[in-house]
Structures are given as structure tokens and as C-alpha cells.
DNA sequence: CGTGTAAGGAATTCTGACACG
DNA sequence: CGTGTAAGGAATTCTGACACG
């Protein structure tokens, strides 16, 4: 629960220092729905270590010429299969089906 | 090694949001040698989650009227006994003594 | 001793836009 | 499509100091 990895506390400047990505790129990848920083009360973006890891992956793929669309589709796939696995693990596949035909 | 807990990446404003402590207090506890934020290239302070935990402890003790001097002495003690335990665990007590009379 | 505050400057972040390819 | 950049404003952070108790 005290997952430091997921806590949104890092400003864009520090993310830039850590990843080497320009702030422009970082904001653009958000615009394309690849990352989801939180906002402080005053509106500045706040990222988690997890976001930073995601950005490194994105950067790698971009270098290989992969477009943001495709990166996003890939991420969705992984997210979905991860969720399926999760449901199986909990033995809640039934609940899942019940949800589809109530 | 990828210890997110120890990475100095959080600005003072976010530390304020997270702890409720005024920036003045946060800077003052640094001045008294209770915490050691890093600095970005441009000179802004950067804190770790670990620093934030320390600040919460400090805040608790200050509320009980404990002075920063004493808080510091306490921290030193704990740090020392922790280090001793560490050395014992590694079986390096000898090295420790060798260091005292070379 | 510990903390608030006003002061002035420097650095940060934000948005919307234009440019290029 | 992906990224750079100049623009102007708003918010952040820094230091050194004065105040109070």
C-alpha cells in the first residue's frame, strides 16, 4: 500500500533529468494517452517512478521507429492480459461472466 | 539498488503537501542537520520518500516538545547502533577494530 | 530556539501556436 | 506524426533578514 513506485510526486523537470527526454516529448506522450501524470492543486504535473519506467520503454520503442499509436495498442494488450491473469488468479472468472449477462 | 525509497526526486512543495509541514520548517530541519536533501543543478532541493518519513518523525517529536538538538542526538544513536549491528552481521567487527589501531 | 513573513530575483511550469517534415 | 521553439503569464524556490518569544 505504501507503494513508492506508484506515488505521483515527481515534477516534469526531474523526470526530464532522470529520463533525458525533453519536456515537450513527455507532455506529448501524455497527450497521446501513454502516461497519466497527476496534477497538483496549482496544476503542475506529477509523475511516479512507474511513469518514468513507462517513459523509458516508450523512448526505446520510439527510437526503433514505433509510432505512439502502436505503442498504445501494445500497452492496452499487456494491460488486458494482465487483468485477465489477475481475475484467473482470484478465481473470479465467474464474476466476470456474470457481469456480461446479468 | 533501484530503491525508490532513497531516491532524491521530490521538490519541497510536494514534501509540504505530503507532510503538512511549512517550507520554513522543512528548511530549518535541514539547517539543524536532521535531513539532507540533494540539490538539482539549478539549486532546488530534492527529497526522498525516506526524507519524508524522517520529517514525519521529527514533526511528531517536535509536537511533544523535543528540541532539534535532542532529536539529532537520538538519530545519531540509532544510526550508530544500526551500523554496529550491520558490522556484526557481516562479521566485520575485526575490520572495525583494525581501523582503530592500524 | 523555532517559526512566520515580506522581499526580490531566478528558475519552473503551463498552454496554445507556429514551424518543419 | 513527432518534436522544437519563442511567448507570456502564473506559480515555485531560494537566500538573507527582521520579528517574536
mmCIF file of C-alpha atoms (C1' of nucleotides) in Angstrom:
data_model
loop_
_atom_site.group_PDB
_atom_site.id
_atom_site.type_symbol
_atom_site.label_atom_id
_atom_site.label_comp_id
_atom_site.label_asym_id
_atom_site.label_seq_id
_atom_site.Cartn_x
_atom_site.Cartn_y
_atom_site.Cartn_z
ATOM 1 C CA UNK A 1 0.000 0.000 0.000
ATOM 2 C CA UNK A 2 2.912 2.319 0.694
ATOM 3 C CA UNK A 3 3.957 1.693 -2.888
ATOM 4 C CA UNK A 4 6.505 4.387 -3.526
ATOM 5 C CA UNK A 5 6.696 3.162 -7.086
ATOM 6 C CA UNK A 6 3.182 4.324 -7.852
ATOM 7 C CA UNK A 7 3.099 7.613 -5.953
ATOM 8 C CA UNK A 8 2.787 10.675 -8.193
ATOM 9 C CA UNK A 9 5.243 13.103 -6.656
ATOM 10 C CA UNK A 10 7.859 13.941 -9.289
ATOM 11 C CA UNK A 11 7.824 17.160 -11.311
ATOM 12 C CA UNK A 12 8.401 17.222 -15.046
ATOM 13 C CA UNK A 13 11.814 18.820 -14.645
ATOM 14 C CA UNK A 14 13.066 15.918 -12.560
ATOM 15 C CA UNK A 15 11.516 13.428 -14.975
ATOM 16 C CA UNK A 16 13.466 15.161 -17.692
ATOM 17 C CA UNK A 17 16.694 14.828 -15.675
ATOM 18 C CA UNK A 18 16.006 11.169 -14.987
ATOM 19 C CA UNK A 19 14.964 10.106 -18.473
ATOM 20 C CA UNK A 20 16.776 12.558 -20.705
ATOM 21 C CA UNK A 21 13.519 13.173 -22.569
ATOM 22 C CA UNK A 22 12.531 16.737 -23.441
ATOM 23 C CA UNK A 23 9.578 18.171 -21.574
ATOM 24 C CA UNK A 24 7.878 18.525 -24.935
ATOM 25 C CA UNK A 25 8.101 14.790 -25.535
ATOM 26 C CA UNK A 26 6.956 13.961 -22.030
ATOM 27 C CA UNK A 27 3.868 16.136 -22.434
ATOM 28 C CA UNK A 28 3.218 14.780 -25.897
ATOM 29 C CA UNK A 29 3.207 11.173 -24.737
ATOM 30 C CA UNK A 30 0.634 12.182 -22.184
ATOM 31 C CA UNK A 31 -1.430 13.829 -24.920
ATOM 32 C CA UNK A 32 -1.342 10.537 -26.810
ATOM 33 C CA UNK A 33 -2.611 8.680 -23.749
ATOM 34 C CA UNK A 34 0.570 6.765 -22.993
ATOM 35 C CA UNK A 35 1.094 8.109 -19.491
ATOM 36 C CA UNK A 36 -1.181 9.698 -16.918
ATOM 37 C CA UNK A 37 0.515 12.094 -14.533
ATOM 38 C CA UNK A 38 -1.493 13.527 -11.660
ATOM 39 C CA UNK A 39 -1.828 17.261 -11.104
ATOM 40 C CA UNK A 40 -1.004 19.321 -8.067
ATOM 41 C CA UNK A 41 -3.571 21.812 -6.796
ATOM 42 C CA UNK A 42 -1.954 24.507 -8.888
ATOM 43 C CA UNK A 43 -1.931 22.385 -11.986
ATOM 44 C CA UNK A 44 1.652 21.196 -12.304
ATOM 45 C CA UNK A 45 2.141 17.628 -13.464
ATOM 46 C CA UNK A 46 3.329 14.973 -11.031
ATOM 47 C CA UNK A 47 4.776 11.646 -12.118
ATOM 48 C CA UNK A 48 5.528 8.340 -10.381
ATOM 49 C CA UNK A 49 8.600 6.139 -10.708
ATOM 50 C CA UNK A 50 6.291 3.818 -12.560
ATOM 51 C CA UNK A 51 5.572 6.589 -15.080
ATOM 52 C CA UNK A 52 9.288 7.070 -15.504
ATOM 53 C CA UNK A 53 9.760 3.388 -16.265
ATOM 54 C CA UNK A 54 6.968 3.608 -18.810
ATOM 55 C CA UNK A 55 8.652 6.605 -20.402
ATOM 56 C CA UNK A 56 11.914 4.701 -20.777
ATOM 57 C CA UNK A 57 10.042 1.936 -22.582
ATOM 58 C CA UNK A 58 8.301 4.439 -24.796
ATOM 59 C CA UNK A 59 11.608 6.124 -25.605
ATOM 60 C CA UNK A 60 13.140 2.786 -26.572
ATOM 61 C CA UNK A 61 10.272 1.958 -28.871
ATOM 62 C CA UNK A 62 10.247 5.426 -30.439
ATOM 63 C CA UNK A 63 13.926 5.003 -31.233
ATOM 64 C CA UNK A 64 13.013 1.869 -33.104
ATOM 65 C CA UNK A 65 10.511 3.907 -35.076
ATOM 66 C CA UNK A 66 7.395 2.570 -33.395
ATOM 67 C CA UNK A 67 4.588 5.122 -33.538
ATOM 68 C CA UNK A 68 2.709 6.247 -30.436
ATOM 69 C CA UNK A 69 -0.487 4.615 -31.732
ATOM 70 C CA UNK A 70 1.135 1.254 -31.830
ATOM 71 C CA UNK A 71 2.864 1.715 -28.518
ATOM 72 C CA UNK A 72 -0.520 2.440 -27.058
ATOM 73 C CA UNK A 73 -2.146 -0.628 -28.597
ATOM 74 C CA UNK A 74 0.675 -2.746 -27.209
ATOM 75 C CA UNK A 75 0.197 -1.271 -23.783
ATOM 76 C CA UNK A 76 -3.533 -1.979 -23.892
ATOM 77 C CA UNK A 77 -2.914 -5.592 -24.826
ATOM 78 C CA UNK A 78 -0.496 -6.081 -21.992
ATOM 79 C CA UNK A 79 -2.804 -4.322 -19.589
ATOM 80 C CA UNK A 80 -5.696 -6.564 -20.620
ATOM 81 C CA UNK A 81 -3.864 -9.855 -20.418
ATOM 82 C CA UNK A 82 -2.522 -8.763 -17.078
ATOM 83 C CA UNK A 83 -6.041 -8.137 -15.875
ATOM 84 C CA UNK A 84 -7.250 -11.494 -17.163
ATOM 85 C CA UNK A 85 -4.449 -13.246 -15.350
ATOM 86 C CA UNK A 86 -5.395 -11.338 -12.240
ATOM 87 C CA UNK A 87 -9.007 -12.439 -12.459
ATOM 88 C CA UNK A 88 -7.996 -16.032 -13.025
ATOM 89 C CA UNK A 89 -5.701 -15.898 -10.062
ATOM 90 C CA UNK A 90 -8.559 -14.765 -7.853
ATOM 91 C CA UNK A 91 -10.885 -17.343 -9.308
ATOM 92 C CA UNK A 92 -13.259 -14.598 -10.228
ATOM 93 C CA UNK A 93 -13.716 -15.548 -13.817
ATOM 94 C CA UNK A 94 -17.325 -16.399 -12.965
ATOM 95 C CA UNK A 95 -17.990 -12.924 -11.633
ATOM 96 C CA UNK A 96 -16.555 -11.668 -14.876
ATOM 97 C CA UNK A 97 -19.013 -13.672 -16.947
ATOM 98 C CA UNK A 98 -21.917 -12.840 -14.654
ATOM 99 C CA UNK A 99 -21.159 -9.229 -15.344
ATOM 100 C CA UNK A 100 -21.580 -9.790 -19.062
ATOM 101 C CA UNK A 101 -25.065 -11.384 -18.837
ATOM 102 C CA UNK A 102 -26.659 -10.182 -15.587
ATOM 103 C CA UNK B 1 19.616 -0.866 -5.805
ATOM 104 C CA UNK B 2 16.559 0.578 -7.510
ATOM 105 C CA UNK B 3 15.477 1.746 -4.083
ATOM 106 C CA UNK B 4 12.757 4.240 -4.860
ATOM 107 C CA UNK B 5 12.568 4.961 -1.143
ATOM 108 C CA UNK B 6 16.015 6.561 -1.139
ATOM 109 C CA UNK B 7 15.933 8.437 -4.428
ATOM 110 C CA UNK B 8 16.029 12.223 -4.058
ATOM 111 C CA UNK B 9 13.457 13.391 -6.560
ATOM 112 C CA UNK B 10 10.743 15.283 -4.672
ATOM 113 C CA UNK B 11 10.556 19.072 -4.546
ATOM 114 C CA UNK B 12 9.911 20.980 -1.349
ATOM 115 C CA UNK B 13 6.420 21.955 -2.439
ATOM 116 C CA UNK B 14 5.388 18.317 -2.751
ATOM 117 C CA UNK B 15 7.049 17.491 0.551
ATOM 118 C CA UNK B 16 4.936 20.234 2.065
ATOM 119 C CA UNK B 17 1.773 18.744 0.551
ATOM 120 C CA UNK B 18 2.697 15.278 1.784
ATOM 121 C CA UNK B 19 3.732 16.175 5.323
ATOM 122 C CA UNK B 20 1.741 19.315 6.041
ATOM 123 C CA UNK B 21 4.930 20.966 7.283
ATOM 124 C CA UNK B 22 5.692 24.535 6.217
ATOM 125 C CA UNK B 23 8.581 25.008 3.825
ATOM 126 C CA UNK B 24 10.200 27.117 6.522
ATOM 127 C CA UNK B 25 10.192 24.183 8.934
ATOM 128 C CA UNK B 26 11.447 21.778 6.311
ATOM 129 C CA UNK B 27 14.386 24.048 5.508
ATOM 130 C CA UNK B 28 15.074 24.665 9.160
ATOM 131 C CA UNK B 29 15.325 20.955 9.987
ATOM 132 C CA UNK B 30 17.874 20.708 7.228
ATOM 133 C CA UNK B 31 19.788 23.633 8.721
ATOM 134 C CA UNK B 32 19.858 21.737 12.015
ATOM 135 C CA UNK B 33 21.301 18.679 10.301
ATOM 136 C CA UNK B 34 18.245 16.449 10.662
ATOM 137 C CA UNK B 35 17.701 15.825 6.971
ATOM 138 C CA UNK B 36 19.922 16.017 3.908
ATOM 139 C CA UNK B 37 18.116 16.771 0.668
ATOM 140 C CA UNK B 38 20.071 16.707 -2.572
ATOM 141 C CA UNK B 39 20.189 19.639 -4.949
ATOM 142 C CA UNK B 40 19.289 19.848 -8.599
ATOM 143 C CA UNK B 41 21.696 21.518 -10.989
ATOM 144 C CA UNK B 42 19.918 24.806 -10.524
ATOM 145 C CA UNK B 43 19.963 24.512 -6.757
ATOM 146 C CA UNK B 44 16.459 23.428 -5.834
ATOM 147 C CA UNK B 45 16.163 20.907 -3.015
ATOM 148 C CA UNK B 46 15.178 17.345 -3.758
ATOM 149 C CA UNK B 47 13.916 14.916 -1.123
ATOM 150 C CA UNK B 48 13.388 11.152 -0.948
ATOM 151 C CA UNK B 49 10.450 9.251 0.481
ATOM 152 C CA UNK B 50 12.871 8.308 3.219
ATOM 153 C CA UNK B 51 13.391 12.006 3.983
ATOM 154 C CA UNK B 52 9.636 12.416 4.184
ATOM 155 C CA UNK B 53 9.378 9.607 6.703
ATOM 156 C CA UNK B 54 12.118 11.229 8.748
ATOM 157 C CA UNK B 55 10.228 14.527 8.624
ATOM 158 C CA UNK B 56 7.091 12.875 9.972
ATOM 159 C CA UNK B 57 9.088 11.523 12.898
ATOM 160 C CA UNK B 58 10.644 14.909 13.507
ATOM 161 C CA UNK B 59 7.231 16.553 13.415
ATOM 162 C CA UNK B 60 5.887 14.081 15.971
ATOM 163 C CA UNK B 61 8.764 14.691 18.318
ATOM 164 C CA UNK B 62 8.557 18.462 17.922
ATOM 165 C CA UNK B 63 4.894 18.293 18.887
ATOM 166 C CA UNK B 64 5.967 16.572 22.097
ATOM 167 C CA UNK B 65 8.312 19.477 22.695
ATOM 168 C CA UNK B 66 11.528 17.653 21.872
ATOM 169 C CA UNK B 67 14.164 20.106 20.630
ATOM 170 C CA UNK B 68 16.022 19.626 17.390
ATOM 171 C CA UNK B 69 19.283 19.066 19.274
ATOM 172 C CA UNK B 70 17.868 16.117 21.078
ATOM 173 C CA UNK B 71 16.170 14.730 18.024
ATOM 174 C CA UNK B 72 19.528 14.835 16.322
ATOM 175 C CA UNK B 73 21.314 13.045 19.179
ATOM 176 C CA UNK B 74 18.635 10.369 19.092
ATOM 177 C CA UNK B 75 19.075 9.948 15.372
ATOM 178 C CA UNK B 76 22.840 9.599 15.770
ATOM 179 C CA UNK B 77 22.424 6.913 18.389
ATOM 180 C CA UNK B 78 20.056 4.933 16.240
ATOM 181 C CA UNK B 79 22.288 5.376 13.236
ATOM 182 C CA UNK B 80 25.301 4.133 15.203
ATOM 183 C CA UNK B 81 23.669 1.069 16.711
ATOM 184 C CA UNK B 82 22.302 0.267 13.296
ATOM 185 C CA UNK B 83 25.781 0.427 11.849
ATOM 186 C CA UNK B 84 27.191 -1.740 14.638
ATOM 187 C CA UNK B 85 24.531 -4.364 14.007
ATOM 188 C CA UNK B 86 25.387 -4.183 10.341
ATOM 189 C CA UNK B 87 29.062 -4.780 11.003
ATOM 190 C CA UNK B 88 28.303 -7.666 13.320
ATOM 191 C CA UNK B 89 26.034 -9.196 10.728
ATOM 192 C CA UNK B 90 28.850 -9.099 8.199
ATOM 193 C CA UNK B 91 31.339 -10.421 10.709
ATOM 194 C CA UNK B 92 33.448 -7.372 10.092
ATOM 195 C CA UNK B 93 33.887 -6.396 13.707
ATOM 196 C CA UNK B 94 37.577 -7.176 13.289
ATOM 197 C CA UNK B 95 37.960 -4.743 10.456
ATOM 198 C CA UNK B 96 36.331 -2.178 12.678
ATOM 199 C CA UNK B 97 38.898 -2.702 15.431
ATOM 200 C CA UNK B 98 41.768 -2.819 12.989
ATOM 201 C CA UNK B 99 40.662 0.586 11.843
ATOM 202 C CA UNK B 100 41.017 1.945 15.380
ATOM 203 C CA UNK B 101 44.618 0.747 15.908
ATOM 204 C CA UNK B 102 46.197 0.407 12.468
ATOM 205 C "C1'" DC C 1 15.121 28.132 19.916
ATOM 206 C "C1'" DG C 2 11.715 27.556 16.374
ATOM 207 C "C1'" DT C 3 8.845 29.615 13.152
ATOM 208 C "C1'" DG C 4 6.331 33.275 10.399
ATOM 209 C "C1'" DT C 5 6.636 36.642 6.960
ATOM 210 C "C1'" DA C 6 7.750 40.218 3.351
ATOM 211 C "C1'" DA C 7 11.336 40.958 -0.433
ATOM 212 C "C1'" DG C 8 13.398 40.404 -4.790
ATOM 213 C "C1'" DG C 9 15.340 37.590 -8.034
ATOM 214 C "C1'" DA C 10 15.977 33.413 -10.573
ATOM 215 C "C1'" DA C 11 14.178 29.146 -12.331
ATOM 216 C "C1'" DT C 12 9.940 26.204 -13.359
ATOM 217 C "C1'" DT C 13 5.799 25.011 -15.452
ATOM 218 C "C1'" DC C 14 1.775 25.766 -18.260
ATOM 219 C "C1'" DT C 15 -0.905 26.483 -22.559
ATOM 220 C "C1'" DG C 16 -1.700 27.415 -27.363
ATOM 221 C "C1'" DA C 17 0.573 28.216 -31.526
ATOM 222 C "C1'" DC C 18 3.629 28.160 -35.479
ATOM 223 C "C1'" DA C 19 7.285 25.550 -37.934
ATOM 224 C "C1'" DC C 20 9.139 21.561 -40.315
ATOM 225 C "C1'" DG C 21 8.930 17.378 -42.416
ATOM 226 C "C1'" DC D 1 3.160 12.378 -36.880
ATOM 227 C "C1'" DG D 2 6.527 13.853 -33.610
ATOM 228 C "C1'" DT D 3 9.204 17.415 -31.907
ATOM 229 C "C1'" DG D 4 11.464 22.113 -31.426
ATOM 230 C "C1'" DT D 5 10.883 26.722 -30.164
ATOM 231 C "C1'" DA D 6 9.502 31.563 -28.823
ATOM 232 C "C1'" DA D 7 5.800 33.888 -25.875
ATOM 233 C "C1'" DG D 8 3.702 35.485 -21.827
ATOM 234 C "C1'" DG D 9 1.874 34.592 -17.550
ATOM 235 C "C1'" DA D 10 1.461 32.219 -13.245
ATOM 236 C "C1'" DA D 11 3.468 29.545 -9.592
ATOM 237 C "C1'" DT D 12 7.863 27.784 -7.273
ATOM 238 C "C1'" DT D 13 12.030 28.054 -4.936
ATOM 239 C "C1'" DC D 14 15.979 30.357 -2.979
ATOM 240 C "C1'" DT D 15 18.533 33.293 0.315
ATOM 241 C "C1'" DG D 16 19.187 36.555 3.984
ATOM 242 C "C1'" DA D 17 16.813 39.221 7.208
ATOM 243 C "C1'" DC D 18 13.700 41.002 10.694
ATOM 244 C "C1'" DA D 19 10.176 39.753 14.183
ATOM 245 C "C1'" DC D 20 8.562 37.414 18.308
ATOM 246 C "C1'" DG D 21 9.014 34.892 22.208
#
